PDB file of C-alpha atoms in Angstrom:
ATOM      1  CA  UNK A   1       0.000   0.000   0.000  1.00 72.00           C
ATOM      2  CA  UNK A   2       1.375   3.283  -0.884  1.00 78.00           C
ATOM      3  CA  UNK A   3       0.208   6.885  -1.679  1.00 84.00           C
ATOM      4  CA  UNK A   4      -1.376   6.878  -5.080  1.00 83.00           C
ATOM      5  CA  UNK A   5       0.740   8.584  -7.938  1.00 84.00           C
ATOM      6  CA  UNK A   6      -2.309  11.243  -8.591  1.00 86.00           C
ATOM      7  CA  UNK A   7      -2.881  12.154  -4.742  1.00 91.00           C
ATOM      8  CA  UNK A   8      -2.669  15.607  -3.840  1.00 94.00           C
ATOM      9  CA  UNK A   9      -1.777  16.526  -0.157  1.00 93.00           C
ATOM     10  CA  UNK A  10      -4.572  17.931   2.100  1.00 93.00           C
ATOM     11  CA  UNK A  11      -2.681  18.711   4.958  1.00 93.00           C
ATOM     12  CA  UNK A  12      -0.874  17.264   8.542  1.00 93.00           C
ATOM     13  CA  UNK A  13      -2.245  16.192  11.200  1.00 90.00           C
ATOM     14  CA  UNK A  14      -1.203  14.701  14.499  1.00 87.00           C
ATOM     15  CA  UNK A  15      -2.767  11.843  15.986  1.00 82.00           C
ATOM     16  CA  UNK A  16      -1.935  11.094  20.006  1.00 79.00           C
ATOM     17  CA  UNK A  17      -0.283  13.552  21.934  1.00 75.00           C
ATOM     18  CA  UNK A  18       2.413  15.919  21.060  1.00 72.00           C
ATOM     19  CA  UNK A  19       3.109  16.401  24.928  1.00 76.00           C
ATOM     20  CA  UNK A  20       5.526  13.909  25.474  1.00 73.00           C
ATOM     21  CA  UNK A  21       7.745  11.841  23.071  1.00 74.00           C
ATOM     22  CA  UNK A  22       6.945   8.998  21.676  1.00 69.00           C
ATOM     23  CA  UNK A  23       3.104   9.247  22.473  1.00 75.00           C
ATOM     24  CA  UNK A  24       1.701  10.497  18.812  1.00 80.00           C
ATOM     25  CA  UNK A  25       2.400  10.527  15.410  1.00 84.00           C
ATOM     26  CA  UNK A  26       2.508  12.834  12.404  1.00 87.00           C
ATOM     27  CA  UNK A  27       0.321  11.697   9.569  1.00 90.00           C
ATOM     28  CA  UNK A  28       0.209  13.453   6.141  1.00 93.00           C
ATOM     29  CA  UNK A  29      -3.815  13.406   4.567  1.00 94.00           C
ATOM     30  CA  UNK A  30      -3.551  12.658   0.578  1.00 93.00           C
ATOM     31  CA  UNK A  31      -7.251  12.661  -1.255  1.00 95.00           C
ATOM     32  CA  UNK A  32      -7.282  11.938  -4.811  1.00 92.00           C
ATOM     33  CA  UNK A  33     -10.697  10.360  -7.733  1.00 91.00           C
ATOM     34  CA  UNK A  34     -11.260   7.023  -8.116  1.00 87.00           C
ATOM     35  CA  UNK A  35     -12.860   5.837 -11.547  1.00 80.00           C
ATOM     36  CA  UNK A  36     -16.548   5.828 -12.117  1.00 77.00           C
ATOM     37  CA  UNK A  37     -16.984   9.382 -10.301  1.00 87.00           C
ATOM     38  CA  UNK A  38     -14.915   8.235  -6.836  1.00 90.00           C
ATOM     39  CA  UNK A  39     -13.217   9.935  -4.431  1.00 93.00           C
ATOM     40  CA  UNK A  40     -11.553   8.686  -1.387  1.00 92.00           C
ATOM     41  CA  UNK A  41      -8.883   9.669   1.639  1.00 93.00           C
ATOM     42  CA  UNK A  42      -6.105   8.089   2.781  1.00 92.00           C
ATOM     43  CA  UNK A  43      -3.396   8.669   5.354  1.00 91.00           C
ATOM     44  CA  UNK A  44       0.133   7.685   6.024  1.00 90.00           C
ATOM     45  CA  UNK A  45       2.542   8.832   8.791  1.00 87.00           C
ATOM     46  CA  UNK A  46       5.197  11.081   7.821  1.00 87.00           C
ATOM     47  CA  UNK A  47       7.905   8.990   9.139  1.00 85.00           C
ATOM     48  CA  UNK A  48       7.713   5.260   7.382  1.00 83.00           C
ATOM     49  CA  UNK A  49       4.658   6.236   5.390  1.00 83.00           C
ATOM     50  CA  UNK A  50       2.975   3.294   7.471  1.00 82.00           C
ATOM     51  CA  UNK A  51      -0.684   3.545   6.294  1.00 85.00           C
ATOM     52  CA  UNK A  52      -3.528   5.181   8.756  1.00 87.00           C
ATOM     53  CA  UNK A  53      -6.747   5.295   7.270  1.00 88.00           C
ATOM     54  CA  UNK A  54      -8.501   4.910   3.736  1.00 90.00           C
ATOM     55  CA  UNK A  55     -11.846   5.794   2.882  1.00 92.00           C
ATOM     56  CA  UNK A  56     -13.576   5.738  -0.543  1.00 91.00           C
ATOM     57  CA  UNK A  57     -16.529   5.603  -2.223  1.00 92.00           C
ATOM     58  CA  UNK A  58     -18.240   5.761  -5.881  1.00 90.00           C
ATOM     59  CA  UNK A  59     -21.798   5.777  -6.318  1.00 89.00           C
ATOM     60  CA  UNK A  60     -21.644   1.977  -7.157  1.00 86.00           C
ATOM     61  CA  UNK A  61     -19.916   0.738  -4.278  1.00 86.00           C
ATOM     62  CA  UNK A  62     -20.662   3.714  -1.474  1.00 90.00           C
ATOM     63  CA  UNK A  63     -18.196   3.963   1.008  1.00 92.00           C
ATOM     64  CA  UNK A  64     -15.278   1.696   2.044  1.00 90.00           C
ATOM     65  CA  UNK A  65     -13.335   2.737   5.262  1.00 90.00           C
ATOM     66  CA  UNK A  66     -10.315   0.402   6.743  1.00 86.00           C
ATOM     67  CA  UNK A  67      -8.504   1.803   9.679  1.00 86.00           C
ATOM     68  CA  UNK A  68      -5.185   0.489  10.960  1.00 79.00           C
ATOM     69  CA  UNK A  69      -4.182   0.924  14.764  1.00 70.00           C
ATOM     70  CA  UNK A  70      -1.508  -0.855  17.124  1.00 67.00           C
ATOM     71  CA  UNK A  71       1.052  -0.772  14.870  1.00 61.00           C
ATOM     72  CA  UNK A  72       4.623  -2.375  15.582  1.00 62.00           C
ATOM     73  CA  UNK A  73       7.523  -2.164  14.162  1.00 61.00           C
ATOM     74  CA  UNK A  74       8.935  -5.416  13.260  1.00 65.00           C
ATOM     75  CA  UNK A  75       7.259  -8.560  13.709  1.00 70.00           C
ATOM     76  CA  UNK A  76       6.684 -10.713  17.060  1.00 75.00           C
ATOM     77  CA  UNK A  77       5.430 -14.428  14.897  1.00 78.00           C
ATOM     78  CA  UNK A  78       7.080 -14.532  11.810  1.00 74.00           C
ATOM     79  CA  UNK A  79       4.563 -17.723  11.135  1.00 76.00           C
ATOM     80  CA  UNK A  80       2.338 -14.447  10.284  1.00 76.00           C
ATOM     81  CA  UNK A  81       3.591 -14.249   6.560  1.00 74.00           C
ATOM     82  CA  UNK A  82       2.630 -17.456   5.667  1.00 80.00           C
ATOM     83  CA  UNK A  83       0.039 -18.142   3.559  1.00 77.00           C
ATOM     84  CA  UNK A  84      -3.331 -19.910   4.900  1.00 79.00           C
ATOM     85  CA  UNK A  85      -3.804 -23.854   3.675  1.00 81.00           C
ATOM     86  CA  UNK A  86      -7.023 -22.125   1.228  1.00 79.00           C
ATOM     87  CA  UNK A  87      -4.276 -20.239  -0.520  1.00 79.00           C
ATOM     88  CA  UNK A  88      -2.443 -23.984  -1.979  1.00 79.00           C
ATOM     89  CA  UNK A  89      -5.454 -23.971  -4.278  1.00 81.00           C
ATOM     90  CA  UNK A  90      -6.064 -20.728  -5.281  1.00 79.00           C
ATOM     91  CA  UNK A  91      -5.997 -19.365  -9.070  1.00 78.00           C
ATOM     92  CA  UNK A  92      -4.170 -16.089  -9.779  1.00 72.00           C
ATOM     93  CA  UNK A  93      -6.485 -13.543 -11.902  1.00 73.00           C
ATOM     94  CA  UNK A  94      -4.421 -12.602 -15.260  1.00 76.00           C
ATOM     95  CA  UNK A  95      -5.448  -8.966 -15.734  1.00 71.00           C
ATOM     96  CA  UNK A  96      -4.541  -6.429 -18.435  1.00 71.00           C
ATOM     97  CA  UNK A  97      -3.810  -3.622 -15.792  1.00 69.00           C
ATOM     98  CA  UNK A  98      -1.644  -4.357 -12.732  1.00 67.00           C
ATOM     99  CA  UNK A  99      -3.421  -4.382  -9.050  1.00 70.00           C
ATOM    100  CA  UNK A 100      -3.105  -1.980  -6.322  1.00 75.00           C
ATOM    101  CA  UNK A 101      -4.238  -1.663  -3.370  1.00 74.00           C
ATOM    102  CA  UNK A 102      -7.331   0.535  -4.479  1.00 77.00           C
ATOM    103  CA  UNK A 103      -8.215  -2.141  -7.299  1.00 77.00           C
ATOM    104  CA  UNK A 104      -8.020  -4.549  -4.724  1.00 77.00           C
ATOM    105  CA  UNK A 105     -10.753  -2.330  -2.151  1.00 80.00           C
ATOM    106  CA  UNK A 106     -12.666  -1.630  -5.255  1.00 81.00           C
ATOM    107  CA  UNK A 107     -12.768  -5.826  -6.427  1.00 80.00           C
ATOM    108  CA  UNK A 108     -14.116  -6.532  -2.182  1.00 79.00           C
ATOM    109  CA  UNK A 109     -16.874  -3.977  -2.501  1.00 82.00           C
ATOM    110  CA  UNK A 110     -17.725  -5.260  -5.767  1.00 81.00           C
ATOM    111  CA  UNK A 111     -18.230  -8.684  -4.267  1.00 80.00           C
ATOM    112  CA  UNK A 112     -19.735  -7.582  -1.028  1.00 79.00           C
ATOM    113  CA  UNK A 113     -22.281  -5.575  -2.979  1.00 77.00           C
ATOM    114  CA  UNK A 114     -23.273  -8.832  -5.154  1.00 79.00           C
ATOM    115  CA  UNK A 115     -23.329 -11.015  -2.391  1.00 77.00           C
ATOM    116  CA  UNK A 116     -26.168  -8.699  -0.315  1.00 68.00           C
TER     117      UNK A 116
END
């Protein structure tokens, strides 16, 4: 996940408190159109660019929001990268455009919406 290549910069922000070290973080705010008439906001700190928040929506899908919290640096189980036993048989999707992370959002909502 990454700032899109179109996103313009709404502003800084700092989430937690600035009183003390260590106990907040600065965030930069990007924005940016999806296809089909979409919008969305997303936000990575400005150290790491570790990503915040993302919200979205186009008039076919509404609104998607993920939030990320708790974030640590480095990695406690390293048993966490690999793949679930469903994975062994799944079939990758051969696509004429290459997926991102707002492709992928956009392909969940999609099914989420047909599966209602």
């Amino acid at each position: 996940m990454q700032v899109p290549a179109n996103a313009k910069l709404m502003g800084q922000s700092f989430l937690g408190s600035s009183s003390s070290w260590g106990m907040g973080v600065l965030t930069n705010t990007w924005y940016g159109k999806l296809s089909e008439n979409g919008h969305y906001t997303t936000a990575f700190t400005e150290v790491g660019c570790i990503p915040i928040f993302f919200s979205g929506y186009t008039p076919e899908t509404g609104w998607i929001t993920y939030d990320t919290f708790n974030w640590i640096i480095g990695t406690s189980n390293p048993m966490d990268f690999i793949p679930p036993d469903f994975c062994v048989a799944s079939k990758l999707e051969e696509t004429k455009t290459p997926h991102s992370f707002f492709t992928a959002v956009e392909s969940l909502a999609m099914k989420t919406k047909r599966d209602k």
